[in-house]
Coordinates of N, CA and C in Angstrom, one line a residue:
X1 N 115.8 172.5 27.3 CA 116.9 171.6 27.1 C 117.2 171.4 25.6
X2 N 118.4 171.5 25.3 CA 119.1 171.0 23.8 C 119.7 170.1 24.0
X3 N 119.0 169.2 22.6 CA 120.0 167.9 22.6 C 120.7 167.3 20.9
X4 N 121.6 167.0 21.3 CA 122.1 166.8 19.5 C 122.3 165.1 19.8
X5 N 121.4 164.7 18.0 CA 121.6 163.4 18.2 C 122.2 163.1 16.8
X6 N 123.3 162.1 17.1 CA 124.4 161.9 15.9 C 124.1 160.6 15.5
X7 N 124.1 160.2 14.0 CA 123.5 159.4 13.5 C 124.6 159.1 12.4
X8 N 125.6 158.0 12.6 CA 126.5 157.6 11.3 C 126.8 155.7 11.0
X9 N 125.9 154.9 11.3 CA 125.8 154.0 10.6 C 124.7 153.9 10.0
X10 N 124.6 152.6 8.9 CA 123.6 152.6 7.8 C 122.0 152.2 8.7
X11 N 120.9 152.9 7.9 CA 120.3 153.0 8.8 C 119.2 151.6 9.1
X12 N 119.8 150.8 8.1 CA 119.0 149.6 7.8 C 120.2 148.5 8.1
X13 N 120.8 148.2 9.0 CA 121.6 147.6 9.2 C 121.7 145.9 10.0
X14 N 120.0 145.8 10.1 CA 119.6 144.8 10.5 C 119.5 145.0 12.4
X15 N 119.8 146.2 12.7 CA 119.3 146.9 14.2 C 118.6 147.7 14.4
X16 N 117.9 147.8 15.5 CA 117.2 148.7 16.0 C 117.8 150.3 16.2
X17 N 119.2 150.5 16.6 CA 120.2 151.3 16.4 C 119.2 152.9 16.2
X18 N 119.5 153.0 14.8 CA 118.6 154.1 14.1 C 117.1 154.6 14.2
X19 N 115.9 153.3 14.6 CA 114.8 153.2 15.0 C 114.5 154.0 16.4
X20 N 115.5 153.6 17.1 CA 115.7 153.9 18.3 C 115.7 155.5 18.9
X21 N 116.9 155.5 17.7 CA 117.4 157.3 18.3 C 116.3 158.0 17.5
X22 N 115.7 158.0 16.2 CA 114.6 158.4 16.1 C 112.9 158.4 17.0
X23 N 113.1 157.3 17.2 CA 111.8 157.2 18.8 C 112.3 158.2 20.0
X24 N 113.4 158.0 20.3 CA 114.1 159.0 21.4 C 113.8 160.7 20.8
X25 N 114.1 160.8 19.8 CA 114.1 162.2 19.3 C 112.8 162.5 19.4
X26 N 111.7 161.7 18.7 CA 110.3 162.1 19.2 C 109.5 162.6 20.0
X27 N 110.4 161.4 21.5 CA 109.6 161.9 23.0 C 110.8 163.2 23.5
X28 N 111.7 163.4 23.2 CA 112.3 164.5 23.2 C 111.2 165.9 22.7
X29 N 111.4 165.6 21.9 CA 110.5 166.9 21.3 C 109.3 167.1 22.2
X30 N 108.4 166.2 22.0 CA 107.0 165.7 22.9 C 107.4 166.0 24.5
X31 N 108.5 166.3 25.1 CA 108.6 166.6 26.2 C 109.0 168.3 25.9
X32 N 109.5 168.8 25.1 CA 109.6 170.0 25.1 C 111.1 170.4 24.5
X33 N 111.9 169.2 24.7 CA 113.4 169.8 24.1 C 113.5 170.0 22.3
X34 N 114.5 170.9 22.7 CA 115.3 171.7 21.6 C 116.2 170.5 20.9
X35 N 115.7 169.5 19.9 CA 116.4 168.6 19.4 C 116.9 168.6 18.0
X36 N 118.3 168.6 17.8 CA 119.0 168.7 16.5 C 119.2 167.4 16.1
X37 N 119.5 166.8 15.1 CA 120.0 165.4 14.3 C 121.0 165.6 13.3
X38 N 122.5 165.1 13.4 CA 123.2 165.4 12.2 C 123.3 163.9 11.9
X39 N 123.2 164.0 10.7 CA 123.7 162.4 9.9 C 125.3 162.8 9.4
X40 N 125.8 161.5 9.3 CA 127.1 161.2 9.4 C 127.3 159.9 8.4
X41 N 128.8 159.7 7.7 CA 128.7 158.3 6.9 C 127.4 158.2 6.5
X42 N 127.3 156.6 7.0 CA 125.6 155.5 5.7 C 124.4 156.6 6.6
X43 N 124.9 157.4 7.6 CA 123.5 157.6 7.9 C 122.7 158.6 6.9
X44 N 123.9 159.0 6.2 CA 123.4 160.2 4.9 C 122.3 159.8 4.5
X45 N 122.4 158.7 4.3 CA 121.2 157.4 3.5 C 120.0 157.9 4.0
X46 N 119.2 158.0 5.6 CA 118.4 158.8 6.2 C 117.7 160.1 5.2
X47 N 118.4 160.5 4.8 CA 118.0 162.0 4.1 C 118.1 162.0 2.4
X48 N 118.2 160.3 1.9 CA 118.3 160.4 0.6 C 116.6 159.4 0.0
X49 N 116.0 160.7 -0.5 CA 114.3 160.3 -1.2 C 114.5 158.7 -2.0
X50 N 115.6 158.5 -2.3 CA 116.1 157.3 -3.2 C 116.0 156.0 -3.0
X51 N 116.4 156.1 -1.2 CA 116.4 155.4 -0.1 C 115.1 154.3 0.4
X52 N 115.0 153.3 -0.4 CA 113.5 152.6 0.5 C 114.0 151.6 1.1
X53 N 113.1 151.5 2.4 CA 113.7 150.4 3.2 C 113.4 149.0 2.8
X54 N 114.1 147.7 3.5 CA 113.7 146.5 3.0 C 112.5 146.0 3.6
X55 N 112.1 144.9 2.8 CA 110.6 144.8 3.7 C 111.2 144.1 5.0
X56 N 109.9 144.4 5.9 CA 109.9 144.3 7.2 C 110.2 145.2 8.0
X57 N 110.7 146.6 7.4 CA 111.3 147.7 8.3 C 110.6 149.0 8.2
X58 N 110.8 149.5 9.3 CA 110.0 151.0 9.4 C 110.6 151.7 8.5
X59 N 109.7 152.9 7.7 CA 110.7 153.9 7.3 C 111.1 154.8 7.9
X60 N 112.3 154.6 8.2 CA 113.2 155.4 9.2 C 113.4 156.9 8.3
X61 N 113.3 156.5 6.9 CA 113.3 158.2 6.3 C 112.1 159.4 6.5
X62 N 110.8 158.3 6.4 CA 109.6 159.0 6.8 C 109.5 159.7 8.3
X63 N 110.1 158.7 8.9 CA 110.2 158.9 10.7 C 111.1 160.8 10.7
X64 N 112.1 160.4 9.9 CA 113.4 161.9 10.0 C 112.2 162.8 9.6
X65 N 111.5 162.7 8.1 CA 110.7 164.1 7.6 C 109.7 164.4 8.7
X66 N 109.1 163.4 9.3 CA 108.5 163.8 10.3 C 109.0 164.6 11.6
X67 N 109.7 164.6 11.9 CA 110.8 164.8 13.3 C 111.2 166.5 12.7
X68 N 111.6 166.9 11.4 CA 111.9 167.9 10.7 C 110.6 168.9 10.4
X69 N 109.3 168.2 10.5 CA 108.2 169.1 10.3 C 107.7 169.2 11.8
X70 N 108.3 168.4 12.4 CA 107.7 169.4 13.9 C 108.9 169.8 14.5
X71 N 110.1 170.3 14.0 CA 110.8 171.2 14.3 C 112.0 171.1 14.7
X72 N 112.4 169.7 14.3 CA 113.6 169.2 14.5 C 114.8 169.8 13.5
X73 N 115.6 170.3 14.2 CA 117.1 170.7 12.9 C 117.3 169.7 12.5
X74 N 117.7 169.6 11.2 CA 118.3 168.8 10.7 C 120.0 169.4 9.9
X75 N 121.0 168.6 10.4 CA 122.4 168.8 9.3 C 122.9 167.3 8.8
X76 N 123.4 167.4 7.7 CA 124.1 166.2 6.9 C 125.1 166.4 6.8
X77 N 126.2 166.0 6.9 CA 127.7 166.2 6.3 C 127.6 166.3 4.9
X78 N 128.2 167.5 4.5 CA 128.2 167.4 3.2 C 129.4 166.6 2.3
X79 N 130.1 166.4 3.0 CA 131.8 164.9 2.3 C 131.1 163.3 2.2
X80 N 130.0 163.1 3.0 CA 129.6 161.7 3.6 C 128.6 161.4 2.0

């Protein structure tokens, strides 16, 4: 199974939103699917080292490198 998961608000937005589809991508994988992730808009934010979260929140950028070393594609818009 392939699945593409699209990712274009900020990823720290005071929701779960982003948390989410990264947990989803996880058990995706852990089940066996072929999972891609493109970021989009604030989600660029996801893929920028610069990027620390506020306190009380997961790092959702550590979560992405993670997801990308066990085999996740990753694409960014390059305009965003």
């Amino acid at each position: 199974m392939q699945v593409l998961i699209i990712f274009n608000r900020n990823p720290y937005d005071g929701t779960d939103v982003t948390w989410n589809g990264l947990r989803l991508a996880e058990k995706l994988v852990e089940a066996g699917a072929e999972v891609s992730i493109f970021l989009m808009n604030d989600a660029v934010d996801l893929a920028r080292d610069s990027v620390r979260p506020p306190d009380g929140y997961f790092d959702l950028g550590q979560m992405l490198k993670g997801l990308v070393r066990s085999g996740v594609r990753l694409k960014v818009c390059g305009t965003c």
